[in-house]
Coordinates of C-alpha atoms in Angstrom, one line a residue:
Q1 CA 66.9 -38.4 245.8
F2 CA 63.5 -39.8 244.7
M3 CA 61.8 -42.6 246.9
D4 CA 59.2 -45.2 246.2
A5 CA 56.9 -44.7 249.1
E6 CA 55.6 -48.4 249.2
N7 CA 59.1 -49.9 249.7
L8 CA 61.3 -46.9 250.4
A9 CA 63.6 -47.7 247.6
T10 CA 65.5 -44.8 246.0
L11 CA 64.1 -44.6 242.4
S12 CA 67.2 -42.2 241.4
A13 CA 69.5 -39.7 242.4
L14 CA 69.8 -36.3 240.7
E15 CA 72.3 -33.5 241.3
L16 CA 70.6 -30.2 240.4
G17 CA 73.7 -28.0 241.6
S18 CA 71.5 -25.7 243.6
P19 CA 69.4 -26.0 246.7
V20 CA 65.9 -27.4 246.2
R21 CA 63.4 -24.6 247.5
V22 CA 59.9 -26.2 246.4
L23 CA 58.4 -29.1 244.6
A24 CA 55.2 -29.5 242.8
A25 CA 53.5 -32.5 241.1
S26 CA 51.1 -32.3 238.1
S27 CA 47.6 -33.7 238.9
N28 CA 48.3 -36.9 236.9
A29 CA 51.7 -37.2 238.9
R30 CA 53.6 -37.8 235.6
K31 CA 55.7 -34.4 235.8
I32 CA 57.5 -33.0 238.7
A33 CA 58.7 -29.5 239.2
V34 CA 61.6 -28.4 241.2
G35 CA 62.0 -24.7 242.2
L36 CA 65.8 -24.0 242.7
G37 CA 67.5 -21.4 244.9
A38 CA 69.6 -20.3 241.7
G39 CA 66.2 -19.2 240.0
Q40 CA 65.7 -22.1 237.7
V41 CA 63.0 -24.7 237.4
A42 CA 63.9 -28.3 236.6
I43 CA 61.0 -30.6 235.2
L44 CA 61.4 -34.1 235.9
D45 CA 59.3 -37.3 234.8
E46 CA 57.6 -39.5 237.5
A47 CA 60.8 -41.6 237.7
G48 CA 62.8 -38.6 238.7
R49 CA 64.6 -38.4 235.3
L50 CA 65.5 -34.7 234.1
L51 CA 63.5 -33.6 230.9
R52 CA 64.7 -29.9 230.9
I53 CA 65.8 -26.9 233.1
H54 CA 64.2 -23.6 232.6
A55 CA 66.9 -20.9 232.4
D56 CA 67.4 -18.2 235.3
L57 CA 64.3 -16.6 236.3
G58 CA 66.2 -13.6 237.9
A59 CA 65.4 -14.7 241.5
P60 CA 65.1 -17.7 243.8
V61 CA 61.9 -19.9 243.1
L62 CA 59.6 -19.9 246.3
S63 CA 56.5 -21.5 245.0
L64 CA 55.2 -23.7 242.1
A65 CA 51.9 -24.8 240.6
F66 CA 50.9 -26.7 237.5
A67 CA 48.2 -25.6 235.3
P68 CA 45.2 -28.1 235.2
R69 CA 46.4 -30.0 232.1
G70 CA 50.1 -30.1 233.4
D71 CA 51.3 -28.3 230.2
V72 CA 52.5 -25.0 232.1
I73 CA 54.0 -24.5 235.4
I74 CA 53.8 -21.3 237.2
A75 CA 56.8 -20.2 239.4
G76 CA 56.6 -17.6 242.0
T77 CA 60.0 -16.0 242.9
S78 CA 61.4 -14.2 245.7
D79 CA 61.3 -10.7 243.6
G80 CA 57.6 -11.1 243.8
A81 CA 57.1 -12.1 240.1
L82 CA 55.1 -15.0 238.5
H83 CA 56.5 -16.8 235.5
W84 CA 54.6 -19.0 233.3
L85 CA 56.7 -21.8 231.7
S86 CA 55.9 -24.6 229.2
T87 CA 56.5 -28.1 230.6
S88 CA 57.0 -29.8 227.0
D89 CA 59.8 -27.4 226.0
E90 CA 62.0 -24.6 227.4
R91 CA 59.7 -21.7 226.3
R92 CA 59.0 -19.0 229.0
L93 CA 55.4 -17.8 228.1
A94 CA 55.0 -14.9 230.4
D95 CA 56.4 -12.8 233.4
L96 CA 54.1 -10.7 235.7
P97 CA 55.7 -8.6 238.4
L98 CA 52.8 -8.9 241.1
H99 CA 54.0 -8.8 244.7
Q100 CA 56.3 -6.3 246.6
L101 CA 58.0 -9.2 248.3
G102 CA 58.3 -12.8 247.3
V103 CA 55.4 -15.2 246.1
L104 CA 55.2 -17.5 249.1
A105 CA 51.9 -19.3 248.3
L106 CA 50.7 -20.3 244.6
R107 CA 47.6 -22.3 243.8
V108 CA 46.0 -23.1 240.4
L109 CA 42.3 -24.1 240.6
P110 CA 40.8 -26.6 238.2
D111 CA 39.3 -23.9 236.0
G112 CA 42.9 -22.3 235.7
T113 CA 42.3 -19.6 238.2
T114 CA 45.4 -18.4 239.8
I115 CA 45.6 -17.5 243.6
T116 CA 48.8 -16.3 245.0
G117 CA 50.1 -15.0 248.5
G118 CA 53.2 -13.0 248.9
G119 CA 55.6 -11.9 251.9
D120 CA 53.9 -8.3 251.5
G121 CA 50.7 -9.7 252.9
A122 CA 48.8 -9.4 249.7
M123 CA 46.7 -12.2 248.0
F124 CA 45.8 -11.9 244.2
K125 CA 43.4 -13.7 242.1
L126 CA 44.1 -13.9 238.3
G127 CA 41.3 -15.3 236.4
A128 CA 41.7 -17.7 233.4
G129 CA 41.2 -16.4 229.8
R130 CA 41.7 -14.0 227.2
A131 CA 42.1 -10.9 229.6
L132 CA 44.9 -12.7 231.5
L133 CA 48.2 -10.9 230.6
G134 CA 46.9 -8.9 227.9
G135 CA 45.5 -11.9 225.8
L136 CA 48.5 -14.2 226.1
Y137 CA 46.1 -17.2 226.8
S138 CA 43.0 -17.9 224.8
A139 CA 40.8 -21.0 224.6
E140 CA 43.5 -22.5 222.4
G141 CA 46.3 -21.5 224.9
P142 CA 48.1 -24.0 227.0
G143 CA 46.2 -25.0 230.1
W144 CA 43.7 -22.2 230.3
T145 CA 40.0 -21.8 229.7
D146 CA 38.1 -19.0 227.7
D147 CA 35.9 -17.4 230.3
S148 CA 37.1 -13.8 229.6
A149 CA 38.0 -12.6 233.1
Q150 CA 38.4 -8.8 233.6
R151 CA 41.1 -7.3 235.4
Q152 CA 40.4 -4.7 238.0
E153 CA 43.0 -2.5 239.6
S154 CA 43.0 -0.6 242.7
R155 CA 45.3 0.7 245.5
G156 CA 45.2 -2.6 246.9
P157 CA 45.7 -6.1 245.5
L158 CA 44.7 -6.8 242.0
I159 CA 41.4 -9.0 241.7
T160 CA 40.0 -10.3 238.5
T161 CA 36.3 -11.0 238.3
K162 CA 34.3 -13.0 236.1

């Protein structure tokens, strides 16, 4: 159920059919993402009306974050993967296996840089730009800037630098 904080009135009741694991709101609070235990992400409007449900991501959703413009939601799942999802339609933009265990913490900075923390004790920083995910995002891409971050791999966590 969604509650109006000023008068604690119920705005709507919505049955999603799976336990809610995590919630995130876009920066303008016009969209709400709900991560479900069945591995789905529901996108709601500010009144709590269901806009769409993204299909099974393969594992329970543990963390969520919106890209700066609110047009992309990133979901971290219990299998250690990140999933980039469109908020305007049901497109799954990218998947990236990253952690050895679940993605427990996820944050997208105003410039589009993504920081994650996992149950494996590792933290990753993914820079925004063309180098991310083999060029999937560019200056024209949803929610990302064109700062051409570069991936650097080592035996430890992946860190991207500008």
